[in-house]
PDB file of C-alpha atoms in Angstrom:
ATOM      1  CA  UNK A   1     -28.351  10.982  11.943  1.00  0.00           C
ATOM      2  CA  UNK A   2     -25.094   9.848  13.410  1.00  0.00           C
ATOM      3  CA  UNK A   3     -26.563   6.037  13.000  1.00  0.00           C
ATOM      4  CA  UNK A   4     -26.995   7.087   9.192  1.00  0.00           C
ATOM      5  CA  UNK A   5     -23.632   8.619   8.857  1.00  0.00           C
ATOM      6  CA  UNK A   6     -22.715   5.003  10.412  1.00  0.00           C
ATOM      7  CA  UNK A   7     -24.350   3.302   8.063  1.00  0.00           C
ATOM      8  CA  UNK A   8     -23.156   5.447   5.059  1.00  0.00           C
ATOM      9  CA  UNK A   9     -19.520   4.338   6.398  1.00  0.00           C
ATOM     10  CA  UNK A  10     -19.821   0.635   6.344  1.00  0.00           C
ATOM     11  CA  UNK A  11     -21.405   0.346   3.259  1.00  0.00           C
ATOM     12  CA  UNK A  12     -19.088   2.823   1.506  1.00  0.00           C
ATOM     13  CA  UNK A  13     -16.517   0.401   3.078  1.00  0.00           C
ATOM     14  CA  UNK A  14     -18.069  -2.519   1.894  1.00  0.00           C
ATOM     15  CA  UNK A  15     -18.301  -1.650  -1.642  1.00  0.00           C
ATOM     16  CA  UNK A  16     -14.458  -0.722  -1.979  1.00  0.00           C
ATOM     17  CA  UNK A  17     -12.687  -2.987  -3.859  1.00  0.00           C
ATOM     18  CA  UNK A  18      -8.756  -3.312  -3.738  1.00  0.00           C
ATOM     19  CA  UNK A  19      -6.685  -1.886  -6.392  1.00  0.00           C
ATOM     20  CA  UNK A  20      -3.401  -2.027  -7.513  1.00  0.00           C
ATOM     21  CA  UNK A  21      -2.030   1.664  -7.616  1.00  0.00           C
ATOM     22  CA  UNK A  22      -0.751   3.334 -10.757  1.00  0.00           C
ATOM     23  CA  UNK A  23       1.150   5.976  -9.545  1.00  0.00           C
ATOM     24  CA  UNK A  24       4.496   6.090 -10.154  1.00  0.00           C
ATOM     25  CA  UNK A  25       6.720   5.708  -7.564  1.00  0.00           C
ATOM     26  CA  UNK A  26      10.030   7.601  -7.405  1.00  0.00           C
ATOM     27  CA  UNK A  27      13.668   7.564  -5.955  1.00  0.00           C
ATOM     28  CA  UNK A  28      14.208   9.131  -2.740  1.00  0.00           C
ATOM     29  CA  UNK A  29      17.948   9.122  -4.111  1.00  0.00           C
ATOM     30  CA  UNK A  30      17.046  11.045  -7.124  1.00  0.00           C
ATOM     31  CA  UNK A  31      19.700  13.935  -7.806  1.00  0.00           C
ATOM     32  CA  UNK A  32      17.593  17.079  -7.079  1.00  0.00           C
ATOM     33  CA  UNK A  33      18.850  18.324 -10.516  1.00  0.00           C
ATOM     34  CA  UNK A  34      16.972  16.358 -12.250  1.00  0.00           C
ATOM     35  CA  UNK A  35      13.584  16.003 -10.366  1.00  0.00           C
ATOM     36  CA  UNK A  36      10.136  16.709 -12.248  1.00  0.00           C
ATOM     37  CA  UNK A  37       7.401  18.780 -10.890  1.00  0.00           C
ATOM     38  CA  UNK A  38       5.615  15.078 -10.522  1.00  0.00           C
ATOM     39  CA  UNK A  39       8.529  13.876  -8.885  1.00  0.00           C
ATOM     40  CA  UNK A  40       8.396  16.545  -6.581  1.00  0.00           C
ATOM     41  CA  UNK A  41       5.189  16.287  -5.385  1.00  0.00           C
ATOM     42  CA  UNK A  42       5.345  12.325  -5.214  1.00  0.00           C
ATOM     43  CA  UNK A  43       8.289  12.357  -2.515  1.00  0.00           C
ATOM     44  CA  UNK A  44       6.172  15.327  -0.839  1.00  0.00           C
ATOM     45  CA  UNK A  45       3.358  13.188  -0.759  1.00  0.00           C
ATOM     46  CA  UNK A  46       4.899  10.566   0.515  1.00  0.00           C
ATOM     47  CA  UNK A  47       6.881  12.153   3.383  1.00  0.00           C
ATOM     48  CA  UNK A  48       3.604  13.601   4.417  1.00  0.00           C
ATOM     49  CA  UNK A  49       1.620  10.173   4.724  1.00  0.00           C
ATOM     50  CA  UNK A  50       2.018   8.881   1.738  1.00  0.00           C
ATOM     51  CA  UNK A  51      -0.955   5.974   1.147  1.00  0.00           C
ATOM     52  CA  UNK A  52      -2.358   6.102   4.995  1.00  0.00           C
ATOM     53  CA  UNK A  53      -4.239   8.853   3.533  1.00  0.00           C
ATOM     54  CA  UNK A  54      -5.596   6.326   0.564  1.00  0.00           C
ATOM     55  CA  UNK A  55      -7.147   4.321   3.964  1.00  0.00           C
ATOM     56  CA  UNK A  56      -7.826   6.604   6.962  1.00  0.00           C
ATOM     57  CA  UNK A  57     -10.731   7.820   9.070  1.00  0.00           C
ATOM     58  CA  UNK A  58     -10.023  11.597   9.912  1.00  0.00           C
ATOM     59  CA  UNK A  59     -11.971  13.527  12.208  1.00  0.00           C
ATOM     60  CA  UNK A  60     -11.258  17.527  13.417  1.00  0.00           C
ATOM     61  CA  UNK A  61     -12.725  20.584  14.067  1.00  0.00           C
ATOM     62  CA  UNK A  62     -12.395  24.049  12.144  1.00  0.00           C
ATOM     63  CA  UNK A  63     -13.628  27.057  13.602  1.00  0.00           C
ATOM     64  CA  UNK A  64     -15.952  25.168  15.829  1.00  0.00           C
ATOM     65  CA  UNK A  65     -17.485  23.254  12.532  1.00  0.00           C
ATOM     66  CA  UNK A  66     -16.951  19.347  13.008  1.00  0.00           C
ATOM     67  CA  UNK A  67     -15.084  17.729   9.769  1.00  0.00           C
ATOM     68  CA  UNK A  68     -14.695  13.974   9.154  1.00  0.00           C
ATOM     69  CA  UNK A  69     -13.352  12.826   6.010  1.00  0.00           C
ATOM     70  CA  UNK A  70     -13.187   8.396   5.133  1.00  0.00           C
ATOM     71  CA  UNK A  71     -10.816   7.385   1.928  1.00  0.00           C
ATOM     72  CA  UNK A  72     -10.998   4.047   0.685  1.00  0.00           C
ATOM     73  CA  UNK A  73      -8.423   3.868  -2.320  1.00  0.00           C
ATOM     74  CA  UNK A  74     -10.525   5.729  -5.062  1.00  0.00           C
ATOM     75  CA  UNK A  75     -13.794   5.895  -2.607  1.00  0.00           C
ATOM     76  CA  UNK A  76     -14.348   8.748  -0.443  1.00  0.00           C
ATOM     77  CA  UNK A  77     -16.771  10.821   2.157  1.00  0.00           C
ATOM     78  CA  UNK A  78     -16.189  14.251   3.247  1.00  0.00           C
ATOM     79  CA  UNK A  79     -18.630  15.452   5.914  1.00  0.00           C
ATOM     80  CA  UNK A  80     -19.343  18.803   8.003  1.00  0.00           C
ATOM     81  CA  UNK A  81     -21.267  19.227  10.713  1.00  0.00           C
ATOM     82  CA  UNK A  82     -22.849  22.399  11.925  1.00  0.00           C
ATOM     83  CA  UNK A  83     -24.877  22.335  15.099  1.00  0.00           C
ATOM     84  CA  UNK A  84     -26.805  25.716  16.022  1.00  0.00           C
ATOM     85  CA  UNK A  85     -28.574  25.080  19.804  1.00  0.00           C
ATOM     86  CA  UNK A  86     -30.789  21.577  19.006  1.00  0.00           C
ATOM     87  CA  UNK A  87     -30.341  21.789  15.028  1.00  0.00           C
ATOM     88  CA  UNK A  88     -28.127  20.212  13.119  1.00  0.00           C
ATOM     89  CA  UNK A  89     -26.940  20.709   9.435  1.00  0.00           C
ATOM     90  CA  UNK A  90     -24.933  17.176   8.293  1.00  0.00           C
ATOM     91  CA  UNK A  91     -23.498  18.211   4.759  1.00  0.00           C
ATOM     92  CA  UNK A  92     -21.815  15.316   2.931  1.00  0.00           C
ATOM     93  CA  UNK A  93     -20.113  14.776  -0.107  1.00  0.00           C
ATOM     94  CA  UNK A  94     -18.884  11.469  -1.815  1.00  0.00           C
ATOM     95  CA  UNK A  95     -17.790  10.113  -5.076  1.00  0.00           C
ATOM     96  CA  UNK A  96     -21.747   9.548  -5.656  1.00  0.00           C
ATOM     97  CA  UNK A  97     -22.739  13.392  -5.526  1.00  0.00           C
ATOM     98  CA  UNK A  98     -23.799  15.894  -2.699  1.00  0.00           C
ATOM     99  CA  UNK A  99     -26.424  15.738  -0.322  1.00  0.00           C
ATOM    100  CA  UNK A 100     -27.739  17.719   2.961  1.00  0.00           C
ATOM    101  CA  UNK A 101     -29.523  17.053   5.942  1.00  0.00           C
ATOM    102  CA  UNK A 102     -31.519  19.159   8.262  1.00  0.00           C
ATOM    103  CA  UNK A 103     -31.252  16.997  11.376  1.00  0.00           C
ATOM    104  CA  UNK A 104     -32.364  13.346  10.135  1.00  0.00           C
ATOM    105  CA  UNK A 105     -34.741  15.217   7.178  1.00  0.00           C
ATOM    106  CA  UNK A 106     -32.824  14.953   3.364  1.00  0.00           C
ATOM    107  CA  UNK A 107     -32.654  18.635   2.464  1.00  0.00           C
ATOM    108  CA  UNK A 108     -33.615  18.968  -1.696  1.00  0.00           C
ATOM    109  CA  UNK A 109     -31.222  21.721  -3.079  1.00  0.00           C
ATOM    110  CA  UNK A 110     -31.073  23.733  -6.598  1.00  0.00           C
ATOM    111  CA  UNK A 111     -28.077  22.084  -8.088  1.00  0.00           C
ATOM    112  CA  UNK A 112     -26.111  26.125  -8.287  1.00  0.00           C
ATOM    113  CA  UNK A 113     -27.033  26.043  -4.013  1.00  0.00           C
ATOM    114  CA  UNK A 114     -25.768  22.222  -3.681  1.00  0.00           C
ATOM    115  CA  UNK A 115     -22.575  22.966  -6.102  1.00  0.00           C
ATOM    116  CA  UNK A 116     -21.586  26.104  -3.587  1.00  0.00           C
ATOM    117  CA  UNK A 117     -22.050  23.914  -0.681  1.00  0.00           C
ATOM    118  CA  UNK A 118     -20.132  20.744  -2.192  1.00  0.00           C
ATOM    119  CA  UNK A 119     -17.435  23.668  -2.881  1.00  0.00           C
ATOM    120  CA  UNK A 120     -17.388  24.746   0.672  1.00  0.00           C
ATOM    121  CA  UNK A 121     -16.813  21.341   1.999  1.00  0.00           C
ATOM    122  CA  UNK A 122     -14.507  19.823  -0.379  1.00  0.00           C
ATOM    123  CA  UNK A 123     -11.824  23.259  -0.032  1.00  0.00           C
ATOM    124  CA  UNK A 124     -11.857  22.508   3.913  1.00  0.00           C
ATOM    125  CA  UNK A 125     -10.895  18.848   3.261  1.00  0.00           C
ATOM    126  CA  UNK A 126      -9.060  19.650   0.494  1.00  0.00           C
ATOM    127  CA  UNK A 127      -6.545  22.060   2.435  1.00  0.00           C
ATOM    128  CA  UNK A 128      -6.622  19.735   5.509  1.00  0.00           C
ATOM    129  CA  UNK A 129      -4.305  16.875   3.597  1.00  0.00           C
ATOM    130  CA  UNK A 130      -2.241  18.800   1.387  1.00  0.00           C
ATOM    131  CA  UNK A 131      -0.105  17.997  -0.655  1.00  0.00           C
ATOM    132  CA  UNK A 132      -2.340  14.723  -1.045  1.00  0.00           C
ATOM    133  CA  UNK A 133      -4.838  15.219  -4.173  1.00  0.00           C
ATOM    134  CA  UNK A 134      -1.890  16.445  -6.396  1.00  0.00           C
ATOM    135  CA  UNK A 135      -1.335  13.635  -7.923  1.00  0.00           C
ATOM    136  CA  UNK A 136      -4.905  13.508  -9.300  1.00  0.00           C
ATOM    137  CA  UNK A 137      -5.581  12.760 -13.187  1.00  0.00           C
ATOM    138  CA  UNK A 138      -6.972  16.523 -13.235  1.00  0.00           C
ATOM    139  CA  UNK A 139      -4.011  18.344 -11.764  1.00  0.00           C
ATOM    140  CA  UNK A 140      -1.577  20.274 -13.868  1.00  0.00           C
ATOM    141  CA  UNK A 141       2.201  20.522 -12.585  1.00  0.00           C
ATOM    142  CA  UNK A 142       4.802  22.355 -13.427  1.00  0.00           C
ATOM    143  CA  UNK A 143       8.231  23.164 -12.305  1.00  0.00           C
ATOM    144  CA  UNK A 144       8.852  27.121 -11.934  1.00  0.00           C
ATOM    145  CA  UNK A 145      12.181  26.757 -10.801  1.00  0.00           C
ATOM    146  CA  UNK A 146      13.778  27.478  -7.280  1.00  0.00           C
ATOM    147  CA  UNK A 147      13.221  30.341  -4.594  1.00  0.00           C
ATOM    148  CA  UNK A 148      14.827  31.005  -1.549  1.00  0.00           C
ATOM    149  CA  UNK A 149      12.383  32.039   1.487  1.00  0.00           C
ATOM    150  CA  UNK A 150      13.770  32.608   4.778  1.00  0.00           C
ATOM    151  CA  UNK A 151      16.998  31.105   4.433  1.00  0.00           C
ATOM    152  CA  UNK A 152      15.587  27.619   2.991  1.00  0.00           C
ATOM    153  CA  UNK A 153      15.716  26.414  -0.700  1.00  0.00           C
ATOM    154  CA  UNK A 154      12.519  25.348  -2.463  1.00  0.00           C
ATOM    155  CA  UNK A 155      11.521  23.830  -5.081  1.00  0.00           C
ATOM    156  CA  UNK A 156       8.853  26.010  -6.701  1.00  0.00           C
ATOM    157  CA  UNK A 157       5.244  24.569  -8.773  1.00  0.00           C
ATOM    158  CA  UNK A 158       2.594  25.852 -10.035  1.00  0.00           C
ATOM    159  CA  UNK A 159      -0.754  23.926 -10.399  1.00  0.00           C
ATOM    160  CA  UNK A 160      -3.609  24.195 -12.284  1.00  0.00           C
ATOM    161  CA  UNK A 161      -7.280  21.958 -12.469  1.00  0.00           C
ATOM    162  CA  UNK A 162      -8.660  20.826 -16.074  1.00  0.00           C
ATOM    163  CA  UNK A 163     -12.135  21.140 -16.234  1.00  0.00           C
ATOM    164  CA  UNK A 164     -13.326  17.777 -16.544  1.00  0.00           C
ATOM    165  CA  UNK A 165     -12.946  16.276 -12.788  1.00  0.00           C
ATOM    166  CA  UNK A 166     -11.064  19.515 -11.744  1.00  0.00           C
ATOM    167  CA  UNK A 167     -14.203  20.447  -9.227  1.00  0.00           C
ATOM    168  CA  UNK A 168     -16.268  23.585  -9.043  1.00  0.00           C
ATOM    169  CA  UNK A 169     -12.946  25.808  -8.825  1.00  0.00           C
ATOM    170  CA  UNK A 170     -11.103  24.529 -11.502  1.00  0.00           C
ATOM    171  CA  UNK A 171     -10.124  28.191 -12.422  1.00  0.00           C
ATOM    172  CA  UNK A 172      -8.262  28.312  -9.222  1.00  0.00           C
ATOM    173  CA  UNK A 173      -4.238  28.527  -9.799  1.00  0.00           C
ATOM    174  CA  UNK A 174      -2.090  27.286  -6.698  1.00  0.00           C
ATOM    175  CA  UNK A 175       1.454  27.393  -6.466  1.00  0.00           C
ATOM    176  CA  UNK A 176       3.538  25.362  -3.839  1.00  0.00           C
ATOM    177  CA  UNK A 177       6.959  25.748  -2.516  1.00  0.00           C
ATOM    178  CA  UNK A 178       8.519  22.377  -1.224  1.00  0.00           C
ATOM    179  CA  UNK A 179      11.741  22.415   1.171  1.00  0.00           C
ATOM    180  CA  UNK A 180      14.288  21.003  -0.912  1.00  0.00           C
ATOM    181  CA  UNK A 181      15.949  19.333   1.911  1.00  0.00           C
ATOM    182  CA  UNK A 182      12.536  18.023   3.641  1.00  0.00           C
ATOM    183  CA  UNK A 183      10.287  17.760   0.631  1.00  0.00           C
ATOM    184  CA  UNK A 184       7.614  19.111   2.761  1.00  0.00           C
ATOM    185  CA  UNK A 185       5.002  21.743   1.999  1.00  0.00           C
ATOM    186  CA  UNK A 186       5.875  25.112   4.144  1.00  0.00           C
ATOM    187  CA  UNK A 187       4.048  27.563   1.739  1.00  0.00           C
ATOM    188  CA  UNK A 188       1.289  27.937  -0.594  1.00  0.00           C
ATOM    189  CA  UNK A 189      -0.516  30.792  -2.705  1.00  0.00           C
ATOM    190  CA  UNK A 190      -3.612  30.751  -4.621  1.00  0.00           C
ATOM    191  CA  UNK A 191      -6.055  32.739  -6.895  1.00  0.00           C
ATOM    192  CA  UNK A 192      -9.669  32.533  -6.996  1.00  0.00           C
ATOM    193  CA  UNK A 193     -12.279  34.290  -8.405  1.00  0.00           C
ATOM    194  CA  UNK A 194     -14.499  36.832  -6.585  1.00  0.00           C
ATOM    195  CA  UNK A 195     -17.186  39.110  -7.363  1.00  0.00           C
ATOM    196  CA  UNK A 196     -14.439  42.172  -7.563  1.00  0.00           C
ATOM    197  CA  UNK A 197     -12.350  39.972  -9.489  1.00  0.00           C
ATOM    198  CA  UNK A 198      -9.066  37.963  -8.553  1.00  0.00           C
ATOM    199  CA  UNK A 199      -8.844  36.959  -4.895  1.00  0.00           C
ATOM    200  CA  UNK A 200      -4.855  36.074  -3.898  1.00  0.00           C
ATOM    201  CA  UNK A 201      -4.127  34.234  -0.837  1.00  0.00           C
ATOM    202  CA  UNK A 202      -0.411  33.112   0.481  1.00  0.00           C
ATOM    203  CA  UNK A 203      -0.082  30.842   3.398  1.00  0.00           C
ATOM    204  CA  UNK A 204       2.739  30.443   5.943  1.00  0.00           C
ATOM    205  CA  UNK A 205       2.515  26.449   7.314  1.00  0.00           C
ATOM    206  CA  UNK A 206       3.403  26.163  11.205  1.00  0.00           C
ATOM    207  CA  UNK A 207       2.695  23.997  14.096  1.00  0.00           C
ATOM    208  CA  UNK A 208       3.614  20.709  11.793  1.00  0.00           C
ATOM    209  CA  UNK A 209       2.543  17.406  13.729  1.00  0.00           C
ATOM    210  CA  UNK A 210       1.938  13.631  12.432  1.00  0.00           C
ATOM    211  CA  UNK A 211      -1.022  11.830  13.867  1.00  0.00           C
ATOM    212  CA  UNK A 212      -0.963   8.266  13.063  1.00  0.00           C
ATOM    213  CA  UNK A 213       1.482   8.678  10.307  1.00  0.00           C
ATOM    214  CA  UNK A 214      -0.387  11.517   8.666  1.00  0.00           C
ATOM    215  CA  UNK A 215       1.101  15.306   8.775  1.00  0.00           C
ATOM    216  CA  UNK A 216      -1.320  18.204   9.576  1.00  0.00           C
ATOM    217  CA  UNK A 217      -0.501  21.829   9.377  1.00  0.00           C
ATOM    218  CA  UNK A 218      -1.883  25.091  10.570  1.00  0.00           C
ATOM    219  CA  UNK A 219      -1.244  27.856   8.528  1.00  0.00           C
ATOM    220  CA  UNK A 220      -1.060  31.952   8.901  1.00  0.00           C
ATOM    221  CA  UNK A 221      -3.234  33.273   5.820  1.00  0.00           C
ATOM    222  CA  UNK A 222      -1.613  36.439   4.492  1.00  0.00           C
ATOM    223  CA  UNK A 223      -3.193  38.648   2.003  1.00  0.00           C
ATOM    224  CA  UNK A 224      -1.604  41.548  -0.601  1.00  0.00           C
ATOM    225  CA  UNK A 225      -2.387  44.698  -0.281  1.00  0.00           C
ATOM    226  CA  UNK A 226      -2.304  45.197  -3.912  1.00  0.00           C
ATOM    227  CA  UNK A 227      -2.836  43.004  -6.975  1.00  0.00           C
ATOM    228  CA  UNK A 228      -0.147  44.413  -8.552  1.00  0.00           C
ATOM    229  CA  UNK A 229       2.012  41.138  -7.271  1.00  0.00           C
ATOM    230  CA  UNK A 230       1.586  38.404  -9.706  1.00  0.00           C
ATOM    231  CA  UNK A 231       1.042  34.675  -8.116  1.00  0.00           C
ATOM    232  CA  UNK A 232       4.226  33.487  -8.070  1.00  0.00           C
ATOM    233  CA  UNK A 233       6.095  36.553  -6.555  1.00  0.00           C
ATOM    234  CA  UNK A 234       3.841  35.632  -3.272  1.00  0.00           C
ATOM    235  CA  UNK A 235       7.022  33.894  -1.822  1.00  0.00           C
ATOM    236  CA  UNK A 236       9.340  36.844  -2.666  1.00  0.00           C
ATOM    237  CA  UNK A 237       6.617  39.685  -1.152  1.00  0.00           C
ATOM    238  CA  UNK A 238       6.527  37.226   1.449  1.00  0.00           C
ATOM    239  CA  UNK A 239      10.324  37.480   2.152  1.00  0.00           C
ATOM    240  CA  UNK A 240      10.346  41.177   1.599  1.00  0.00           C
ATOM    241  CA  UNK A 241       7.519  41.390   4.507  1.00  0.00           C
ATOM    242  CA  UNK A 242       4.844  43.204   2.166  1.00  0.00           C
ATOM    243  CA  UNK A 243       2.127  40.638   3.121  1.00  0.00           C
ATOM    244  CA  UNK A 244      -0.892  41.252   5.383  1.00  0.00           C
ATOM    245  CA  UNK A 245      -1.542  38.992   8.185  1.00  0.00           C
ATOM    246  CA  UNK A 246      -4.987  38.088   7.583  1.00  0.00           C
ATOM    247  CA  UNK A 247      -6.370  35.363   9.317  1.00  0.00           C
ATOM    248  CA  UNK A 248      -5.343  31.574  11.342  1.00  0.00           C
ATOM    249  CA  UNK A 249      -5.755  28.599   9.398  1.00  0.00           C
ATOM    250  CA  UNK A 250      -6.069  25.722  12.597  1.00  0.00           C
ATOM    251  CA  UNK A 251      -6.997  22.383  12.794  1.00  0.00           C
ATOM    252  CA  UNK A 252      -8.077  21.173  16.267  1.00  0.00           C
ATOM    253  CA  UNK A 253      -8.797  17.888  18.102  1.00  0.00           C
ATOM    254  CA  UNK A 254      -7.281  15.601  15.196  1.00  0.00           C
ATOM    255  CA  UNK A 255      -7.923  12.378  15.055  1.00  0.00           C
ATOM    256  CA  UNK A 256      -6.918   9.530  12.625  1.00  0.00           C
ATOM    257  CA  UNK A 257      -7.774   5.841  12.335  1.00  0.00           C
ATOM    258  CA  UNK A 258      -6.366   3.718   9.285  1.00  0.00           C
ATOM    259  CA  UNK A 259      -9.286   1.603   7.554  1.00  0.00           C
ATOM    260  CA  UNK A 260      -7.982  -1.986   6.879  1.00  0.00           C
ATOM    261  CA  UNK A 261      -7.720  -3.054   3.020  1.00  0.00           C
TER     262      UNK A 261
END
């Protein structure tokens, strides 16, 4: 399986083709007055990584579940691994679709069962890089304003999916509060739809380290105890200490290789 994964790599590799980006870039000198939600994001992006993540090889563990994640420009493969005593369940997703393996035997899946695995994988991944992804053709920004949190200014956005290319939780709303001083990412809430209704999450970032030019956070997940609390006051129950501690968000054993153009 790990020979097939191999394989997969190369010719994923192989078939990438160079392209020029399109994104826009912006001035770090920018008066802060006058910055855009995209702008925003862009120089948060970019002090986080930047295009290293548009051509690395990431491996880590979460919660004992082995990750690895390859990005090619526009080409990508996010895979988890979950090994239970001599079985092994190799779930990977790509720009080509979903598939799973049962050790080295292709597992056939009802498209719902393969769309809540795909899910599964892609939020790990997803969360593992912020804030890269935000600049994707489905992502909605805009600017909310500013909020102060524990003594720091931040910019504040909210984000939203469009359906087409937005992924299997397009309904999900995010917002992000970026250090106006750092441009850097040091809280995030989200909604998402549950059986009971609307989920909230808010997380706290912490333990901030680069590897290989790349920044990775661990986050404390906080919860509210009511749903009273719209989305965006998440930072200002979060200041008032009304949240619930709720869980650790940690990445472990991080590794990161940059893939030559």
């Amino acid at each position: 399986m790990k020979n097939y994964i191999i394989v997969l790599f190369v010719a994923l590799l192989s078939s990438c083709k160079n392209e020029n980006s399109n994104n826009r870039k912006t001035d770090l000198e920018t008066n802060p007055k006058t910055l855009t939600a995209d702008d925003i994001i862009s120089k948060s992006i970019a002090v986080s990584g930047g295009k290293r993540f548009e051509k690395s090889s990431l491996k880590f563990e979460f919660r004992d579940v082995y990750y690895q994640a390859l990005r090619k420009n526009h080409e990508f493969l996010l895979v988890r691994v979950l090994v239970n005593d001599k079985d092994s369940i190799f779930d990977m997703l790509s720009n080509v679709g979903f598939e799973r393996y049962h050790n080295d035997a292709f597992v056939k899946l009802e498209d719902s069962i393969a769309n809540v695995y795909s899910a599964s994988v892609n939020s790990v991944h997803y969360f593992s890089v912020l804030p890269y992804g935000l600049n994707d053709e489905a992502v909605n920004k805009t600017l909310l304003g500013s909020e102060h949190i524990k003594n720091k200014d931040y910019h504040k956005i909210k984000v939203t999916f469009d359906e087409s290319g937005g992924g299997e939780d397009h309904e999900d709303i995010f917002v992000y509060w970026v250090n106006k001083d750092t441009f850097k990412v040091d809280y995030l809430a989200y909604s998402y739809e549950e059986i009971s209704g609307i989920g909230m999450r808010f997380r706290e970032a912490y333990n901030e380290r680069y590897v290989n030019g790349l920044r990775f956070v661990d986050y404390n997940n906080y919860k509210s105890e009511t749903t009273a609390i719209p989305l965006e006051n998440l930072g200002k129950a979060f200041e008032d200490n009304q949240l619930q501690l709720l869980s650790k968000i940690d990445l472990e054993n991080i590794k990161v290789d940059l893939v030559n153009n």
